Coordinates of C-alpha atoms in Angstrom, one line a residue:
M75 CA 108.7 96.9 126.9
A76 CA 111.5 97.4 124.1
V77 CA 108.9 97.0 121.9
A78 CA 106.3 99.8 123.5
D79 CA 109.8 101.8 124.2
A80 CA 110.7 101.8 120.3
W81 CA 107.0 102.2 119.2
G82 CA 107.0 105.3 121.5
R83 CA 110.1 106.6 120.7
I84 CA 108.7 106.4 116.6
V85 CA 105.7 108.3 118.0
R86 CA 107.0 110.7 119.3
W87 CA 109.5 111.7 116.1
L88 CA 105.9 112.0 114.0
S89 CA 103.9 114.0 117.0
F90 CA 107.2 116.8 115.9
Y91 CA 108.4 116.7 112.5
A92 CA 105.2 114.2 110.8
P93 CA 101.8 115.2 112.3
S94 CA 99.7 114.2 109.6
T95 CA 101.3 110.7 109.6
G96 CA 100.8 110.5 113.2
S97 CA 97.2 111.6 113.6
V98 CA 96.1 109.3 112.1
L99 CA 97.4 106.1 114.4
R100 CA 95.0 104.1 116.7
T101 CA 96.8 104.5 120.4
M102 CA 96.1 100.3 120.7
A103 CA 94.2 97.2 118.9
D104 CA 90.7 95.9 120.9
R105 CA 92.2 92.7 122.5
E106 CA 89.4 90.8 121.2
D107 CA 90.3 91.4 117.7
V108 CA 93.9 90.1 119.1
V109 CA 92.7 86.6 120.0
I110 CA 90.2 86.4 116.7
L111 CA 92.7 86.3 115.1
E112 CA 95.3 83.4 116.6
Q113 CA 92.5 81.6 117.1
E114 CA 91.6 81.9 113.1
I115 CA 95.7 81.0 112.7
G116 CA 95.6 78.9 114.4
V117 CA 98.7 79.5 116.5
D118 CA 100.7 81.6 118.8
L119 CA 101.6 85.7 117.6
P120 CA 105.0 86.1 118.9
D121 CA 104.9 88.6 121.8
D122 CA 106.9 91.6 120.5
L123 CA 103.4 91.2 118.1
H124 CA 101.4 91.2 120.8
E125 CA 103.3 94.1 122.9
W126 CA 102.5 95.9 119.4
W127 CA 99.0 95.7 119.2
S128 CA 99.1 96.4 123.1
V129 CA 100.4 100.5 122.2
C130 CA 99.4 100.3 117.9
G131 CA 96.2 99.4 116.8
G132 CA 97.3 100.3 113.2
T133 CA 94.7 103.3 111.1
G134 CA 92.4 104.9 111.4
N135 CA 89.6 103.7 108.2
S136 CA 92.8 102.1 106.8
A137 CA 94.1 105.6 106.1
F138 CA 98.2 105.4 105.4
A139 CA 100.5 106.1 107.5
E140 CA 104.1 104.9 105.6
I141 CA 105.7 104.6 109.1
I142 CA 107.9 101.3 108.3
P143 CA 110.5 101.9 105.5
P144 CA 109.9 102.2 102.0
F145 CA 106.2 102.5 101.9
Y146 CA 104.2 100.1 104.6
T147 CA 101.2 101.4 107.2
P148 CA 101.1 98.9 110.1
H149 CA 97.9 97.0 110.5
G150 CA 95.8 96.5 113.2
P151 CA 94.6 93.0 114.1
Q152 CA 91.4 93.5 112.2
G153 CA 93.2 94.7 109.7
A154 CA 95.6 91.4 109.6
L155 CA 92.9 89.1 109.8
D156 CA 90.7 90.8 107.0
S157 CA 94.4 91.1 105.0
F158 CA 95.2 87.1 105.7
R159 CA 91.3 85.8 104.9
V160 CA 92.0 87.7 101.5
Q161 CA 95.2 85.6 101.0
R162 CA 93.2 81.8 101.8
K163 CA 91.3 83.2 98.7
L164 CA 93.6 83.8 96.6
W165 CA 95.7 80.9 97.5
A166 CA 93.6 77.6 98.5
D167 CA 94.5 75.9 96.1
T168 CA 97.8 75.6 97.7
W169 CA 97.0 77.1 101.0
D170 CA 97.5 73.7 102.9
T171 CA 101.2 73.0 100.1
P172 CA 102.2 76.6 100.3
E173 CA 105.5 76.3 97.8
C174 CA 107.8 77.3 100.6
G175 CA 110.2 76.2 102.4
P176 CA 109.4 74.8 105.9
D177 CA 111.5 76.6 108.2
A178 CA 110.8 80.2 109.1
G179 CA 112.7 83.3 106.9
S180 CA 113.1 81.0 103.8
A181 CA 111.3 81.5 100.9
G182 CA 108.6 81.3 99.3
N183 CA 106.6 81.3 96.0
S184 CA 102.9 81.0 97.2
Y185 CA 101.1 82.7 100.0
H186 CA 102.1 80.5 103.5
P187 CA 99.5 80.0 105.9
L188 CA 101.5 80.6 109.0
W189 CA 102.5 84.8 107.9
V190 CA 100.7 87.2 109.9
P191 CA 100.6 90.4 107.7
F192 CA 101.1 92.8 109.8
A193 CA 101.8 96.0 107.0
F194 CA 100.1 97.2 103.9
D195 CA 101.3 99.1 101.1
G196 CA 97.9 99.9 99.5
L197 CA 99.0 98.0 96.7
G198 CA 98.9 94.1 97.4
D199 CA 102.6 93.9 99.2
A200 CA 102.9 93.1 102.9
L201 CA 105.1 92.4 105.4
V202 CA 104.6 89.3 107.6
V203 CA 105.3 88.0 110.6
D204 CA 106.4 84.7 109.8
L205 CA 105.4 82.1 112.1
R206 CA 107.4 78.9 110.7
P207 CA 109.6 76.6 112.7
G208 CA 112.7 77.4 113.9
P209 CA 115.1 79.7 115.2
L210 CA 113.9 83.0 112.6
R211 CA 110.2 82.1 114.0
G212 CA 108.6 85.9 114.0
C213 CA 111.2 87.5 111.9
V214 CA 109.7 89.7 109.0
M215 CA 109.6 89.2 105.5
E216 CA 108.0 91.1 102.8
W217 CA 105.5 89.7 100.6
D218 CA 105.4 90.8 96.8
H219 CA 102.2 89.7 95.3
E220 CA 103.6 90.6 92.2
R221 CA 106.0 87.9 91.6
A222 CA 103.9 85.9 94.3
E223 CA 107.7 85.4 96.4
A224 CA 109.2 86.3 100.0
H225 CA 112.9 85.6 100.2
G226 CA 114.9 85.7 102.9
P227 CA 113.8 88.0 106.1
E228 CA 113.9 91.4 106.7
W229 CA 114.3 91.9 110.2
R230 CA 115.0 89.2 112.6
S231 CA 112.0 90.4 114.7
L232 CA 109.4 93.3 114.7
T233 CA 111.4 94.8 117.5
E234 CA 114.3 94.5 115.7
M235 CA 112.3 96.6 113.1
L236 CA 111.1 99.2 115.1
E237 CA 114.1 99.8 116.8
Q238 CA 116.0 100.6 113.3
I239 CA 113.0 102.6 112.9
A240 CA 112.9 104.5 115.1
T241 CA 116.7 105.2 115.3
A242 CA 116.9 106.1 111.8
L243 CA 113.8 108.6 112.4
E244 CA 115.8 110.1 115.1
E245 CA 119.8 110.3 113.3
R246 CA 118.0 110.9 110.5
S247 CA 119.5 108.5 109.3
K248 CA 119.2 105.1 106.9
V249 CA 117.3 101.8 107.6
R250 CA 117.6 99.6 104.8
H251 CA 118.1 101.2 101.5
S252 CA 115.8 104.3 103.0
R253 CA 116.3 107.7 104.8
P254 CA 113.3 109.6 105.9
D255 CA 112.1 113.0 105.6
T256 CA 109.5 114.9 105.7
T257 CA 106.7 117.1 103.3
T258 CA 105.5 120.3 103.9
D259 CA 101.9 118.9 104.7
G260 CA 103.8 116.9 107.5
R261 CA 104.1 113.4 106.4
I262 CA 106.9 110.7 107.0
D263 CA 108.3 110.2 103.0
W264 CA 111.1 107.5 103.6
R265 CA 113.6 108.4 100.0
T266 CA 115.5 105.2 98.7
S267 CA 118.7 105.0 97.3

């Protein structure tokens, strides 16, 4: 329940300090959408991603809610599947032989079919859960579409990411290179330094 607890802390903070951001969040995903995503990818999703989607269904109408620093909005499973399909189409030539290391957390210079996009920035970049085998399976990596690359993990797990975000919000402290702030219209705004 670590994911649900961390997410609850984030949602409570948003409801008080950034209600405009919090208002676009969907409370849970459709379980059938998760099953379809798993079937299409061909591997089981990590427990923490299942747990997150049981309490967070992304945003309504793909509205921006930049909850994950510095500017990422969570996908629900349907949004993740749509994004996955776009990547599969864009990277069709290298889909079966991606230019990526074999182990979870290793760098890549093309999109890997075992990366599940769970957050987007609106400009083509994504945060992905890495489902390749190895000790870092389930880590969070940042996919940079302009450079066509992903480097080592940003977080070791989705759970670690959410816990760090919750703490940064509550303490108004940094997570990675970003510090939380809010706008006058009630939105979260991560300030980079």
